[in-house]
Amino acid sequence: MVELLTLEDIKELEAELEDLKVNGRADMANKIRAAREFGDLSENAEYDIAKEEQAKMEARIVEIETMLRNAQVYEKSKSDKVGLGHTVKIMDLDTKNEYTYDIVGSHQANPMENRISNESPVGKALMGKKRNDTVEVKVKAGVKKYKIIKIS
């Protein structure tokens, strides 16, 4: 699966990967070593927790390595159409509420930070559209209509 990433995203992931491999693994080895000193491993909660944390960290390392291996760099286009890397301001035509979203690849999506994936329902609907276009998004309650106010 291709991962659409900006150069900035790649640099951040590379830094996180380096930190996990160098500092994270060393810290984890120290935690496991200290937990072993608590005695019998079969009844050692500290050891179990440390091993679980280690497994999560190693899974994150594999995840980042896979993302970087499959990375395809994208740059924000200068087009007047919505694309990856653009910030889009939209208005809900029913409520008149306005929302601003950054359109990003799926692994950078974070709705709490207003970063939506180009593969999300709203992201898909916005892709390729221009300012003042109206888009429809199917939701559980029916269909939501949004007007594109600004693309930057």
Coordinates of C-alpha atoms in Angstrom, one line a residue:
M1 CA 0.0 0.0 0.0
V2 CA 1.4 3.4 -1.0
E3 CA 1.7 5.9 1.8
L4 CA 1.3 9.5 0.6
L5 CA 3.6 11.6 2.7
T6 CA 5.1 15.1 2.6
L7 CA 8.8 15.6 3.0
E8 CA 8.1 17.0 6.4
D9 CA 6.1 13.9 7.4
I10 CA 9.0 11.7 6.2
K11 CA 11.5 13.7 8.3
E12 CA 9.3 13.4 11.4
L13 CA 8.9 9.7 10.9
E14 CA 12.6 9.2 10.4
A15 CA 13.3 11.1 13.6
E16 CA 10.8 9.1 15.6
L17 CA 12.2 5.9 14.2
E18 CA 15.7 6.8 15.1
D19 CA 14.6 7.8 18.6
L20 CA 12.7 4.6 19.1
K21 CA 15.6 2.5 17.9
V22 CA 18.3 4.2 19.8
N23 CA 16.7 5.7 23.0
G24 CA 13.5 3.6 23.1
R25 CA 15.2 0.3 22.9
A26 CA 17.9 1.3 25.5
D27 CA 15.3 2.5 27.9
M28 CA 13.2 -0.6 27.4
A29 CA 16.2 -2.8 28.1
N30 CA 16.8 -1.0 31.3
K31 CA 13.1 -1.3 32.4
I32 CA 13.1 -5.0 31.7
R33 CA 16.4 -5.5 33.5
A34 CA 15.0 -3.6 36.5
A35 CA 11.8 -5.6 36.4
R36 CA 13.7 -8.9 36.4
E37 CA 15.2 -7.9 39.7
F38 CA 11.8 -8.0 41.4
G39 CA 12.0 -11.8 41.4
D40 CA 10.0 -14.7 39.9
L41 CA 9.0 -13.8 36.3
S42 CA 5.8 -15.8 36.4
E43 CA 4.3 -13.5 39.0
N44 CA 6.1 -10.3 38.1
A45 CA 3.6 -7.6 37.0
E46 CA 6.4 -5.1 36.4
Y47 CA 8.1 -7.5 34.0
D48 CA 4.9 -8.2 32.2
I49 CA 4.2 -4.5 31.7
A50 CA 7.7 -3.8 30.5
K51 CA 7.5 -6.7 28.0
E52 CA 4.1 -5.4 26.8
E53 CA 5.5 -1.9 26.3
Q54 CA 8.5 -3.4 24.4
A55 CA 6.1 -5.2 22.1
K56 CA 4.1 -2.0 21.4
M57 CA 7.3 -0.1 20.7
E58 CA 8.6 -2.8 18.3
A59 CA 5.3 -2.8 16.5
R60 CA 5.5 1.0 16.1
I61 CA 9.1 0.6 14.7
V62 CA 7.8 -1.9 12.1
E63 CA 4.8 0.4 11.3
I64 CA 7.1 3.3 10.6
E65 CA 9.6 1.3 8.6
T66 CA 6.7 0.0 6.5
M67 CA 5.3 3.5 6.0
L68 CA 8.7 4.8 4.9
R69 CA 9.4 1.9 2.6
N70 CA 6.1 2.5 0.9
A71 CA 6.2 6.3 0.9
Q72 CA 5.3 8.3 -2.1
V73 CA 6.2 12.0 -1.6
Y74 CA 3.5 14.5 -2.5
E75 CA 3.8 18.2 -2.7
K76 CA 0.9 20.6 -2.3
S77 CA -0.2 21.5 -5.8
K78 CA -0.7 25.0 -6.9
S79 CA -4.0 24.0 -8.5
D80 CA -7.2 25.7 -7.8
K81 CA -8.7 22.3 -7.1
V82 CA -8.7 20.5 -3.8
G83 CA -5.8 18.1 -3.5
L84 CA -3.4 16.5 -1.0
G85 CA -1.8 19.1 1.2
H86 CA -4.4 21.7 0.7
T87 CA -6.3 23.4 3.5
V88 CA -10.0 23.6 2.7
K89 CA -12.6 25.8 4.4
I90 CA -16.1 24.5 4.0
M91 CA -19.6 25.5 5.1
D92 CA -22.3 23.1 6.1
L93 CA -25.3 24.3 4.0
D94 CA -27.8 23.1 6.6
T95 CA -26.3 24.6 9.8
K96 CA -24.1 27.3 8.2
N97 CA -21.3 26.1 10.4
E98 CA -17.8 26.5 8.9
Y99 CA -15.0 24.0 9.2
T100 CA -11.4 24.1 8.1
Y101 CA -9.5 20.9 7.2
D102 CA -6.1 19.9 6.0
I103 CA -6.3 17.2 3.4
V104 CA -3.7 14.6 4.1
G105 CA -2.8 10.9 3.4
S106 CA -4.5 8.3 5.5
H107 CA -1.7 7.8 8.1
Q108 CA -1.5 11.5 8.8
A109 CA -5.2 11.9 9.4
N110 CA -6.2 13.2 12.8
P111 CA -9.7 14.6 13.0
M112 CA -9.0 16.1 16.4
E113 CA -6.4 18.3 14.6
N114 CA -8.7 18.9 11.6
R115 CA -6.5 16.7 9.4
I116 CA -8.7 14.5 7.3
S117 CA -7.7 11.8 4.9
N118 CA -8.2 12.1 1.2
E119 CA -9.9 8.6 1.6
S120 CA -12.4 9.7 4.2
P121 CA -16.0 10.4 3.1
V122 CA -15.5 14.2 3.3
G123 CA -12.0 14.1 1.9
K124 CA -13.1 12.0 -1.1
A125 CA -16.0 14.3 -1.8
L126 CA -13.7 17.4 -1.7
M127 CA -10.9 16.0 -3.9
G128 CA -10.7 17.7 -7.3
K129 CA -13.4 20.3 -6.5
K130 CA -13.0 24.1 -6.8
R131 CA -14.0 27.1 -4.7
N132 CA -17.8 27.6 -4.5
D133 CA -18.5 24.0 -5.5
T134 CA -21.0 22.1 -3.5
V135 CA -20.3 18.5 -2.4
E136 CA -22.5 15.9 -1.0
V137 CA -21.4 13.4 1.6
K138 CA -23.4 10.3 2.6
V139 CA -23.6 9.9 6.4
K140 CA -25.7 7.6 8.6
A141 CA -28.4 10.2 9.0
G142 CA -28.6 10.9 5.2
V143 CA -26.7 13.3 3.1
K144 CA -24.7 16.4 4.2
K145 CA -24.1 19.2 1.8
Y146 CA -21.0 21.4 2.0
K147 CA -19.9 24.5 0.0
I148 CA -16.2 25.0 -0.5
I149 CA -15.4 28.5 0.7
K150 CA -11.6 28.6 0.4
I151 CA -8.7 26.4 -0.8
S152 CA -5.2 27.3 0.3

